[in-house]
PDB file of C-alpha atoms and ligand atoms in Angstrom:
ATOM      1  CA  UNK A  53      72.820 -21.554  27.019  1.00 58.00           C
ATOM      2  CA  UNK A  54      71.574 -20.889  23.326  1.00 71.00           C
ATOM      3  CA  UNK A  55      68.041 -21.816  23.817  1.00 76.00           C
ATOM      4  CA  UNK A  56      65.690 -19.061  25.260  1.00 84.00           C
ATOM      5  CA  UNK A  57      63.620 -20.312  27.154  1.00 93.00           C
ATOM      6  CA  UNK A  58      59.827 -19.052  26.277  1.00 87.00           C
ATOM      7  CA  UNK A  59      58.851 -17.615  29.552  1.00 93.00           C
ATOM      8  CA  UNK A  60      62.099 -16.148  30.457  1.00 94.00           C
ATOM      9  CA  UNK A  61      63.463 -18.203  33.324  1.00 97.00           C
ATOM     10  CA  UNK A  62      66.863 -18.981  34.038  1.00 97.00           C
ATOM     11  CA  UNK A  63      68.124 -22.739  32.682  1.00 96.00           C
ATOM     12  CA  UNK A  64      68.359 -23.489  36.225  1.00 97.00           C
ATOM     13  CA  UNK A  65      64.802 -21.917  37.935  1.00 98.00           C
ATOM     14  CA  UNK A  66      61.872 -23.718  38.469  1.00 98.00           C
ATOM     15  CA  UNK A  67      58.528 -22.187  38.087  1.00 98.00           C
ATOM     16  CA  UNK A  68      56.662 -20.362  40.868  1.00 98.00           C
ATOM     17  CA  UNK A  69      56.558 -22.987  43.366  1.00 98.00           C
ATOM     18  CA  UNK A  70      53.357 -22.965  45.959  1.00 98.00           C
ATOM     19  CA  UNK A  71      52.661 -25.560  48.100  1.00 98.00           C
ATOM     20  CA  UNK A  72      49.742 -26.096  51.157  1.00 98.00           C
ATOM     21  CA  UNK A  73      48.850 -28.827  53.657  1.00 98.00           C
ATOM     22  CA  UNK A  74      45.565 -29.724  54.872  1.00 97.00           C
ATOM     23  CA  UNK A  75      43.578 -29.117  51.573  1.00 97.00           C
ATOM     24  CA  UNK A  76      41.779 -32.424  52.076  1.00 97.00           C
ATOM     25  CA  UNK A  77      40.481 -32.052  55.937  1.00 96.00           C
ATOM     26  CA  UNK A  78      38.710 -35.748  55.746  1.00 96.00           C
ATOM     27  CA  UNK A  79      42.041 -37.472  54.918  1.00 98.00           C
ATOM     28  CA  UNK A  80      44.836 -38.229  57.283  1.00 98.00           C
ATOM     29  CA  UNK A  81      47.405 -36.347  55.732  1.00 98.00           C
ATOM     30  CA  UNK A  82      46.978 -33.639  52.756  1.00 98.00           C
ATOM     31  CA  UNK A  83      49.403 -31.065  50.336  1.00 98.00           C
ATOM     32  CA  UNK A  84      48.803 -29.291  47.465  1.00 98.00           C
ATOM     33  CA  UNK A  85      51.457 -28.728  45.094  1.00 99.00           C
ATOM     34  CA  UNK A  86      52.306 -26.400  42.205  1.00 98.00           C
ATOM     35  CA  UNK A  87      54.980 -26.096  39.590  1.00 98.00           C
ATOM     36  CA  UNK A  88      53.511 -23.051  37.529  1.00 98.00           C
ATOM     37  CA  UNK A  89      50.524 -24.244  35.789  1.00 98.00           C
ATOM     38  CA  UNK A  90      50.933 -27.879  36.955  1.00 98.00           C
ATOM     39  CA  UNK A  91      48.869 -28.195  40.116  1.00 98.00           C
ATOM     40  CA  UNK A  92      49.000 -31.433  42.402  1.00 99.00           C
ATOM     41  CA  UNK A  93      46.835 -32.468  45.043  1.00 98.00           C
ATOM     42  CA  UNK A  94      47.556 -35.613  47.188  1.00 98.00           C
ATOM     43  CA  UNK A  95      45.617 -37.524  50.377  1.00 98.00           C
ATOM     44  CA  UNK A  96      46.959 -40.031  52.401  1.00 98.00           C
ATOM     45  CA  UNK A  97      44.621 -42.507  54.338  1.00 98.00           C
ATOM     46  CA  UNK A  98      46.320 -45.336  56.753  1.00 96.00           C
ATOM     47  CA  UNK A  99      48.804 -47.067  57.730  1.00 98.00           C
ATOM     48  CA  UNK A 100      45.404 -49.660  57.740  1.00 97.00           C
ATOM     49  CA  UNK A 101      45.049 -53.506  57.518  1.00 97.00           C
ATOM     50  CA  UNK A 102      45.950 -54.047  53.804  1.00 97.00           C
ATOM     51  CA  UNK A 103      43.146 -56.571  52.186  1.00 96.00           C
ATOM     52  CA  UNK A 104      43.135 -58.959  50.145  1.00 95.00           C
ATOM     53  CA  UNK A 105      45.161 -60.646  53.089  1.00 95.00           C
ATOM     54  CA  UNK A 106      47.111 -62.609  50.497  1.00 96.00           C
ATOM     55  CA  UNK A 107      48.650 -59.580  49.791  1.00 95.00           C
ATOM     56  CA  UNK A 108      49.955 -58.465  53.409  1.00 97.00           C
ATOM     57  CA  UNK A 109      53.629 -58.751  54.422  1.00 97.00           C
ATOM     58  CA  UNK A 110      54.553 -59.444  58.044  1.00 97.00           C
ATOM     59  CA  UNK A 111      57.921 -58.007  57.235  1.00 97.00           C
ATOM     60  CA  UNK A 112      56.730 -54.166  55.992  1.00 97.00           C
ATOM     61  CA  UNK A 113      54.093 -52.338  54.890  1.00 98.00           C
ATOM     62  CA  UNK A 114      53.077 -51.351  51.460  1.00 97.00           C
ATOM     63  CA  UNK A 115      53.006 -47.608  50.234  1.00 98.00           C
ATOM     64  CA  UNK A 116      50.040 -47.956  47.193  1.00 98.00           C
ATOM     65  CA  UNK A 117      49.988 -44.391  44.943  1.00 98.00           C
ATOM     66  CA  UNK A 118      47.054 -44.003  42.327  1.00 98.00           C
ATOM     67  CA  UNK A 119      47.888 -40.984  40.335  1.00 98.00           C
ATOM     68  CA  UNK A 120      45.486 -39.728  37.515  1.00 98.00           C
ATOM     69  CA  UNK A 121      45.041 -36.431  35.905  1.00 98.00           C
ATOM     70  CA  UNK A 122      41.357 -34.846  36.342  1.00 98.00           C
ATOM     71  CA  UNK A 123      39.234 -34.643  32.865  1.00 97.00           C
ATOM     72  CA  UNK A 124      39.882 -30.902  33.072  1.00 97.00           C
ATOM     73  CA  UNK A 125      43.142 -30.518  33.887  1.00 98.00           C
ATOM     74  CA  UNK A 126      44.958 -30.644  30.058  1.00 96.00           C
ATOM     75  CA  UNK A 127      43.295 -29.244  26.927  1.00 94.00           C
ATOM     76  CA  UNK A 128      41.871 -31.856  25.205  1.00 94.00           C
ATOM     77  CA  UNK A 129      39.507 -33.635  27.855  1.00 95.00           C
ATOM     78  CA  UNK A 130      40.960 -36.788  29.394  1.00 94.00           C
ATOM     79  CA  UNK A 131      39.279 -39.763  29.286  1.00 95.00           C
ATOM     80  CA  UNK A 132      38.574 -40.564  32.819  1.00 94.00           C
ATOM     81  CA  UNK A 133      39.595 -44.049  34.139  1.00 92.00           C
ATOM     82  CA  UNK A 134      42.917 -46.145  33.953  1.00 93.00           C
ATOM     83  CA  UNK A 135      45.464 -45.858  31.322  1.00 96.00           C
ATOM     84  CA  UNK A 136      49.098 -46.823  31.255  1.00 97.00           C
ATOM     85  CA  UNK A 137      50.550 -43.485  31.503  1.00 97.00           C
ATOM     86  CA  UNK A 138      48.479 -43.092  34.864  1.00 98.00           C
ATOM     87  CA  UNK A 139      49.259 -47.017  35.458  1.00 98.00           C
ATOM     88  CA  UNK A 140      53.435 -46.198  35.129  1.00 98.00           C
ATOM     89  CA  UNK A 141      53.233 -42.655  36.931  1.00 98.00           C
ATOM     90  CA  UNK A 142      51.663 -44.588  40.074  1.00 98.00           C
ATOM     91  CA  UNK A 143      54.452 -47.194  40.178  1.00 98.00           C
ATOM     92  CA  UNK A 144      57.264 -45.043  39.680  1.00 98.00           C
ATOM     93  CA  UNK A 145      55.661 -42.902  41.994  1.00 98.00           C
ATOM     94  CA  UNK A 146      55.561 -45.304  44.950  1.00 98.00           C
ATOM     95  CA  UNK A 147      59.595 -46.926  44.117  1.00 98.00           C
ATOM     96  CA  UNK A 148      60.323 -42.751  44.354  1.00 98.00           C
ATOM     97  CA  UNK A 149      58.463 -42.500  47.903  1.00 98.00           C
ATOM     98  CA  UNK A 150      59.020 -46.037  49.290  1.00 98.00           C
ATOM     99  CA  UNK A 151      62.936 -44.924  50.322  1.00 98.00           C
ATOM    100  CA  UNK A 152      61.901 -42.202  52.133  1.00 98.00           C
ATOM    101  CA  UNK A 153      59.008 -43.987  54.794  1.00 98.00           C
ATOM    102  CA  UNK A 154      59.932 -46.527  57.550  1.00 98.00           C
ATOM    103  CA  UNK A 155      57.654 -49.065  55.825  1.00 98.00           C
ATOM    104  CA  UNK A 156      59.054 -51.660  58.402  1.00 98.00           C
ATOM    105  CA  UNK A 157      56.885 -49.852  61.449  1.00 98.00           C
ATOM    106  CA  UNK A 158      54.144 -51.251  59.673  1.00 98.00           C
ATOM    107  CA  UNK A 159      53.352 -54.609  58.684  1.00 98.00           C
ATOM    108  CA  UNK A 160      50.807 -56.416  56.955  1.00 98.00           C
ATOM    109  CA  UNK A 161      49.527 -52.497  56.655  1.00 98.00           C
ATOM    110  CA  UNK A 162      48.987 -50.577  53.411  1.00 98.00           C
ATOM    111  CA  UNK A 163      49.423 -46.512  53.024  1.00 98.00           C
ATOM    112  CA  UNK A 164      47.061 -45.107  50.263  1.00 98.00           C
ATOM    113  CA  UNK A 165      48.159 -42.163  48.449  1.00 98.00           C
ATOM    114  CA  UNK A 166      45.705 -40.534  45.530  1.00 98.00           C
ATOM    115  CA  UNK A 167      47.345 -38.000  43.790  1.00 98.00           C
ATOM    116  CA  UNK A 168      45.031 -36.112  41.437  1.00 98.00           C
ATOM    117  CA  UNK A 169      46.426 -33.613  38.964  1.00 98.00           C
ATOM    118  CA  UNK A 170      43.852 -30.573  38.612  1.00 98.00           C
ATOM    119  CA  UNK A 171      46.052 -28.667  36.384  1.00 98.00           C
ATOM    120  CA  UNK A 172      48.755 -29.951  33.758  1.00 98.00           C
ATOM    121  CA  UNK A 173      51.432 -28.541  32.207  1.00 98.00           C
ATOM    122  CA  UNK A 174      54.102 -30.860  32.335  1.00 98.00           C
ATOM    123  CA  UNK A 175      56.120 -31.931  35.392  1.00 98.00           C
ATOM    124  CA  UNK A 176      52.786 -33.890  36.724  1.00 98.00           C
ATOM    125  CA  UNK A 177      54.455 -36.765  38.442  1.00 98.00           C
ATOM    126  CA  UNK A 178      57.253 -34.488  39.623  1.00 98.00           C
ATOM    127  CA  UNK A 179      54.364 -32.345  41.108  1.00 99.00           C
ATOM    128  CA  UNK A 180      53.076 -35.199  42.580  1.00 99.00           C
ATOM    129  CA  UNK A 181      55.448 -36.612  44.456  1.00 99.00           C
ATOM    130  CA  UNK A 182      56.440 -33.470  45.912  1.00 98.00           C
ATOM    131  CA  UNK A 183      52.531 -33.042  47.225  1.00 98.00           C
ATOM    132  CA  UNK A 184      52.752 -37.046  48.468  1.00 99.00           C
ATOM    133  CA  UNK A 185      55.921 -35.963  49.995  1.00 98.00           C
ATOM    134  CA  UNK A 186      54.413 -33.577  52.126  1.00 98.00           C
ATOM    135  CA  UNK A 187      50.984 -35.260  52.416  1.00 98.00           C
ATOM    136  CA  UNK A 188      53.025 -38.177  54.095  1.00 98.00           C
ATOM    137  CA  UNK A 189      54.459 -35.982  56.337  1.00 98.00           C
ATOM    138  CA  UNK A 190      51.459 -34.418  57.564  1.00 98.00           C
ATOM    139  CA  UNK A 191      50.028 -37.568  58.267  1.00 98.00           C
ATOM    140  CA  UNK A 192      52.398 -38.751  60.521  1.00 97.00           C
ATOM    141  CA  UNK A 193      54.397 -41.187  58.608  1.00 98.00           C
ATOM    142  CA  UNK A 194      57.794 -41.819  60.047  1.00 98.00           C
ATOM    143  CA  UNK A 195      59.964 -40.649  57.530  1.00 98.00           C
ATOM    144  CA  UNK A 196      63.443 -40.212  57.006  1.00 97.00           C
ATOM    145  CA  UNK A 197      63.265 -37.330  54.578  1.00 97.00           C
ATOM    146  CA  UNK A 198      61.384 -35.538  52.740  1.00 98.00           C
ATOM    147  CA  UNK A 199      61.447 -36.354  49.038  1.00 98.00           C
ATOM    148  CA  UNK A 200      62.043 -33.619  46.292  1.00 98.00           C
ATOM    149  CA  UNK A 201      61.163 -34.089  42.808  1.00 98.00           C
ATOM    150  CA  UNK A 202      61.944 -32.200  39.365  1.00 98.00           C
ATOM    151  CA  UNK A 203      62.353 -33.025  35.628  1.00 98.00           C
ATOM    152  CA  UNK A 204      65.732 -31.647  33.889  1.00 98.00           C
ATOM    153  CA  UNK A 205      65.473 -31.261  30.592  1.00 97.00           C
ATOM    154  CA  UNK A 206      67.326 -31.073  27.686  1.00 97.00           C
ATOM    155  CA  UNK A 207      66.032 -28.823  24.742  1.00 95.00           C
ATOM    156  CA  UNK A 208      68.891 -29.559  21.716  1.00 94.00           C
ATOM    157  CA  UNK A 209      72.258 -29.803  23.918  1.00 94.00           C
ATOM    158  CA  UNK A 210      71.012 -27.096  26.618  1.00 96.00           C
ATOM    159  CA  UNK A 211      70.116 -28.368  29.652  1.00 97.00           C
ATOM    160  CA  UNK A 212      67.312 -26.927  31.483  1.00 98.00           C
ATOM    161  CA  UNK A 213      65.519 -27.470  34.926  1.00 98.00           C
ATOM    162  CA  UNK A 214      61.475 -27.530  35.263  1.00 98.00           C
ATOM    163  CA  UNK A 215      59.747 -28.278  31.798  1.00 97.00           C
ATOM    164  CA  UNK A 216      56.709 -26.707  30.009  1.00 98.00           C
ATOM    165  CA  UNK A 217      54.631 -28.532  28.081  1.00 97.00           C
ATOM    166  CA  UNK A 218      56.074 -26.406  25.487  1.00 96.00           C
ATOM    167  CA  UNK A 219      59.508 -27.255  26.107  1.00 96.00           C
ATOM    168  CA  UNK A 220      58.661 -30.937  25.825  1.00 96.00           C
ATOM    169  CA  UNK A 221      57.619 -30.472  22.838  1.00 95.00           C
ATOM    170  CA  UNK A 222      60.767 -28.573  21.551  1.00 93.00           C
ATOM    171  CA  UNK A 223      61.699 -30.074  18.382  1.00 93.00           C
ATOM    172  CA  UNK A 224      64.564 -27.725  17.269  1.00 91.00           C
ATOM    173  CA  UNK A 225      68.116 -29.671  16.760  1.00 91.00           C
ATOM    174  CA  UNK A 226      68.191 -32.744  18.746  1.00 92.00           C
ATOM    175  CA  UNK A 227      64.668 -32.157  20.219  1.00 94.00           C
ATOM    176  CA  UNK A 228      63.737 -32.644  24.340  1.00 96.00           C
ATOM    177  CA  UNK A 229      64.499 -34.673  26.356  1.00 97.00           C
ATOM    178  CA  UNK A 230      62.761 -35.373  29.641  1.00 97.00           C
ATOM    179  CA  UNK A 231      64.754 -37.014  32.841  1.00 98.00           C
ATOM    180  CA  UNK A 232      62.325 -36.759  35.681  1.00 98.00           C
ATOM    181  CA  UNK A 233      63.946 -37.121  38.921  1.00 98.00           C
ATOM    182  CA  UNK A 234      63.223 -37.307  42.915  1.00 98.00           C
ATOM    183  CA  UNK A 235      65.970 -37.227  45.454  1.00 98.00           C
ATOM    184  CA  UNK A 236      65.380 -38.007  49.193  1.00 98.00           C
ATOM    185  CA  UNK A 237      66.749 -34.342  50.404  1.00 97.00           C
ATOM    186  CA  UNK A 238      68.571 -34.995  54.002  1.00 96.00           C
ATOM    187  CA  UNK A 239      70.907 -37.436  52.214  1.00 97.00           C
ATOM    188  CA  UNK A 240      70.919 -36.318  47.957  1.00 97.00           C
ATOM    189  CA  UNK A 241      69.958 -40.191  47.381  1.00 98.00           C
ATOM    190  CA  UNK A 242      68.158 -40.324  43.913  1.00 98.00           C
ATOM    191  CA  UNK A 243      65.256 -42.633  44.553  1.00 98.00           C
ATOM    192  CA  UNK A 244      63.557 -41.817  41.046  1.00 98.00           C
ATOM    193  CA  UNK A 245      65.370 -41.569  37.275  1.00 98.00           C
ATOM    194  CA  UNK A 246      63.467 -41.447  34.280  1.00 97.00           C
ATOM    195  CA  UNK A 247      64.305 -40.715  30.697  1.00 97.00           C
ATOM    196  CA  UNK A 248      62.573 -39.726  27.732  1.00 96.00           C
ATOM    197  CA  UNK A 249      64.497 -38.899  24.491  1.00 95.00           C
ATOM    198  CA  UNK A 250      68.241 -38.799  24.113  1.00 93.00           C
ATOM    199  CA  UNK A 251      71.086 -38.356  26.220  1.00 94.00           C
ATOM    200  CA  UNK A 252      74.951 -39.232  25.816  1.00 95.00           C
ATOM    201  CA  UNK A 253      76.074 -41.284  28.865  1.00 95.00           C
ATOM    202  CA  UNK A 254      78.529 -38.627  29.598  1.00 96.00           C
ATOM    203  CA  UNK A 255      76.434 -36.018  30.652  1.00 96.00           C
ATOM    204  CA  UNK A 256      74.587 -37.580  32.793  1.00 96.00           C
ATOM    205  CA  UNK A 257      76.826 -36.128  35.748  1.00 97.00           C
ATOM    206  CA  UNK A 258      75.593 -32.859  34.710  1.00 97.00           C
ATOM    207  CA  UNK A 259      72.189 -33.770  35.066  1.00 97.00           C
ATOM    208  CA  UNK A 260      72.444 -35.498  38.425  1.00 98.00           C
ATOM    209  CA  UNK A 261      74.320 -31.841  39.707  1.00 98.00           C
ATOM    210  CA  UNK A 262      71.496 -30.009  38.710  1.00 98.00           C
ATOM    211  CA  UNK A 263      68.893 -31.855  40.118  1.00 98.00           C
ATOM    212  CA  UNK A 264      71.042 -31.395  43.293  1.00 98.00           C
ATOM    213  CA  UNK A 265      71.185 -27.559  42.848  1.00 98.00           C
ATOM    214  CA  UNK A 266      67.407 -27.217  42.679  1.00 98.00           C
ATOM    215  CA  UNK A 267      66.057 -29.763  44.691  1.00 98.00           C
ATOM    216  CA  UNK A 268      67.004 -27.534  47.704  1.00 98.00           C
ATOM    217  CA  UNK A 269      64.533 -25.369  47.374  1.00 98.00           C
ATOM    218  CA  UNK A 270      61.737 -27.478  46.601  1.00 98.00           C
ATOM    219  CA  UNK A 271      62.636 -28.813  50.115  1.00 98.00           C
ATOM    220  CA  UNK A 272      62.593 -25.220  51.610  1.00 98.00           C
ATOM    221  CA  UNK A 273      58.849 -24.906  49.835  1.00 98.00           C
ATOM    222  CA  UNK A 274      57.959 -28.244  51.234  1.00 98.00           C
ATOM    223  CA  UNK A 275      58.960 -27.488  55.191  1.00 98.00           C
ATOM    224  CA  UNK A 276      57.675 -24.330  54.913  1.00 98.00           C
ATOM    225  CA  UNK A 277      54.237 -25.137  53.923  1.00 98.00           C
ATOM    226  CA  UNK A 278      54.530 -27.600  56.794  1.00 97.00           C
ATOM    227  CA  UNK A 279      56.303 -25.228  58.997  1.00 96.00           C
ATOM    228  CA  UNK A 280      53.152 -22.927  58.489  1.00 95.00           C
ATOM    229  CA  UNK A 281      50.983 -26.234  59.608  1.00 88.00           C
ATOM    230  CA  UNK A 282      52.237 -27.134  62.150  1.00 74.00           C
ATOM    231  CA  UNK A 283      52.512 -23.482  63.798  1.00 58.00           C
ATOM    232  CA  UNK A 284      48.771 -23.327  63.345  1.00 50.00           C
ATOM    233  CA  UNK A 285      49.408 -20.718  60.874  1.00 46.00           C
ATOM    234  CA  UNK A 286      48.194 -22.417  57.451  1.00 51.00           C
ATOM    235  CA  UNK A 287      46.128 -19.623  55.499  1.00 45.00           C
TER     236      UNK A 287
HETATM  237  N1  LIG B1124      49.212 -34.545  28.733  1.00 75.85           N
HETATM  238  C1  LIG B1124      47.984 -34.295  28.148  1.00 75.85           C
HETATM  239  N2  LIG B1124      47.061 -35.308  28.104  1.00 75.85           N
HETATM  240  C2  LIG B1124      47.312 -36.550  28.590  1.00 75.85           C
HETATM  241  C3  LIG B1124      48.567 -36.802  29.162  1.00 75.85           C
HETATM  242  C4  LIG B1124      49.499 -35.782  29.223  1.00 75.85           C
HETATM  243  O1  LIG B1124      47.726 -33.181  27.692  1.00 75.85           O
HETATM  244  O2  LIG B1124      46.437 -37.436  28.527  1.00 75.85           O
HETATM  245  C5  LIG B1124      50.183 -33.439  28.830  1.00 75.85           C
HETATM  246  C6  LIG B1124      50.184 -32.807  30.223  1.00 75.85           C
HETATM  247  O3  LIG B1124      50.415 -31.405  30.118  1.00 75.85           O
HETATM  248  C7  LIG B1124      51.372 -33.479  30.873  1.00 75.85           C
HETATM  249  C8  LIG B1124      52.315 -33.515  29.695  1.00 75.85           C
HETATM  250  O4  LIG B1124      51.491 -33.917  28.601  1.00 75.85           O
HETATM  251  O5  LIG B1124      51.861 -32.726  31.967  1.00 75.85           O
HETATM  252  C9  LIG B1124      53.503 -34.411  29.827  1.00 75.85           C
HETATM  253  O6  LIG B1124      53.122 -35.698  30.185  1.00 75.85           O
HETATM  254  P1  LIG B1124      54.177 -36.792  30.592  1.00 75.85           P
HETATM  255  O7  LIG B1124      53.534 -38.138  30.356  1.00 75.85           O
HETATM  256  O8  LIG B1124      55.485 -36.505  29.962  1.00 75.85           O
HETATM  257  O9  LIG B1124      54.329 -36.658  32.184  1.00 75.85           O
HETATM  258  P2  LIG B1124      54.601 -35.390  33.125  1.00 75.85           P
HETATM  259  O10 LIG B1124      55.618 -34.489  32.442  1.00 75.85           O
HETATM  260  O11 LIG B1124      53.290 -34.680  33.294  1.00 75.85           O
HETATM  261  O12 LIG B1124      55.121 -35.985  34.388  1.00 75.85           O
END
C-alpha cells in the first residue's frame, strides 16, 4: 500500500459504522445507516396493492426504491427534485435488494422504499442499501438475507475499501476508481457491481475478495442494530 490514506484507516477498514432501526415510527419498517460522514435513512411502507393496475404482476411483487440526497446533505445545496444520478441510484438500488426478498409471496403488490441521504460523503448508495437492508427486515419482509453493501476503491494501483469524497477525487497516478458493490451475506452472492474509472480485468478477483472480507461486518452492524430491536432494547 503506497497511498496514505488521509484519515488514517487501514486499506481494508471501513469508517465508523452506526446503524438504528425504528427511526421512522409511522412507517412499517425503518434503519438508519452511517458510513462516517455519509448518513442514510430508509422507510419501508407495504407489501400494498401496486396501482396503476397495468402495472401489477400476478407472478411477484415489485420492490420500488426512490433514493435522493436532502438539499443539505453535500456542500453545495442540491437542487431538490429528480435527477439521473438519483434516477440510476434508485434502480440499481432495487436490482441490489430484489435478490434478497421473496418477492413471489406477494403478487400484484408493490414494496416502497425511500431512502433519503441526510449526510454525504461518498458511499451514499452503499449507505443506502445497507439502511433498506435493514429497514426491510424490520418490516417483516421475508427475506433470505440480509444485504451488505460497500464501494472498493482504487486510488492509483492501491486498492482501498470505503471511499471519501476525497478519495474519489484522488487524481494522483492513475486516479480513483469507484466499484460499488452489495453482496447478499448468508450466501457471498454479489447482487450489485458498479464501476467508475479504470480497472484491468485481472484484478477484478482482488476486488471481489475484499468486498468479501468487509462485508462481514457490515452484516454484524446490521443484526445487531436489529438484535437491539427486537430485544426491546433500541436506545
Ligand atoms: N455529491 C455532491 N452533490 C451531488 C451529488 C454527489 O456533492 O449532487 C457528492 C456526495 O458526497 C456523494 C459523492 O459526491 O456522496 C459521490 O457521489 P456518487 O454519485 O459517486 O455516489 P455515491 O458515492 O454517493 O454512492
Amino acid at each position: 500500500m503506497a497511498v496514505k490514506r488521509s484519515d488514517g484507516r487501514a486499506f481494508d477498514e471501513v469508517r465508523e459504522m452506526s446503524a438504528k432501526v425504528g427511526v421512522i415510527p409511522n412507517a412499517d419498517g425503518s434503519a438508519l445507516f452511517a458510513f462516517g460522514n455519509t448518513i442514510a435513512i430508509a422507510a419501508v411502507y407495504g407489501p400494498r396493492q401496486l396501482h396503476p393496475q397495468h402495472m401489477q404482476n400476478p407472478l411477484k411483487g415489485y420492490l420500488r426504491v426512490n433514493y435522493d440526497l436532502m438539499s443539505f446533505s453535500v456542500y453545495d445545496r442540491k437542487r431538490p427534485g429528480p435527477s439521473r444520478r438519483s434516477s440510476e441510484i434508485s434502480k440499481v438500488t432495487e436490482w441490489a435488494l430484489s435478490p434478497a426478498i421473496y418477492l413471489e409471496q406477494f403478487p400484484n403488490s408493490v414494496i416502497d422504499v425511500q431512502i433519503y441521504i441526510l449526510q454525504a460523503d461518498a458511499g451514499t448508495r452503499t449507505a443506502g442499501i445497507n439502511a433498506a437492508s435493514m429497514a426491510l427486515a424490520h418490516a417483516g419482509i421475508p427475506m433470505k438475507s440480509l444485504v451488505c453493501s460497500v464501494a472498493i476503491g482504487k486510488l492509483d494501483q492501491d486498492l482501498i475499501v470505503d471511499l471519501t469524497k476525497e478519495e474519489e477525487d484522488f487524481e494522483e497516478g492513475e486516479g480513483a476508481t469507484d466499484f460499488p458493490v452489495a453482496v447478499l451475506a448468508n450466501t457471498n452472492e454479489f447482487s450489485l457491481l458498479q464501476m467508475d474509472g479504470k480497472l484491468p480485468p485481472e484484478r477484478l478477483n482482488e476486488v471481489l475478495e475484499l468486498a468479501l472480507k468487509v462485508t462481514p461486518k457490515i452484516f454484524e452492524v446490521q443484526k445487531n442494530a436489529l438484535k437491539a430491536c427486537v430485544g426491546g432494547k433500541d436506545e
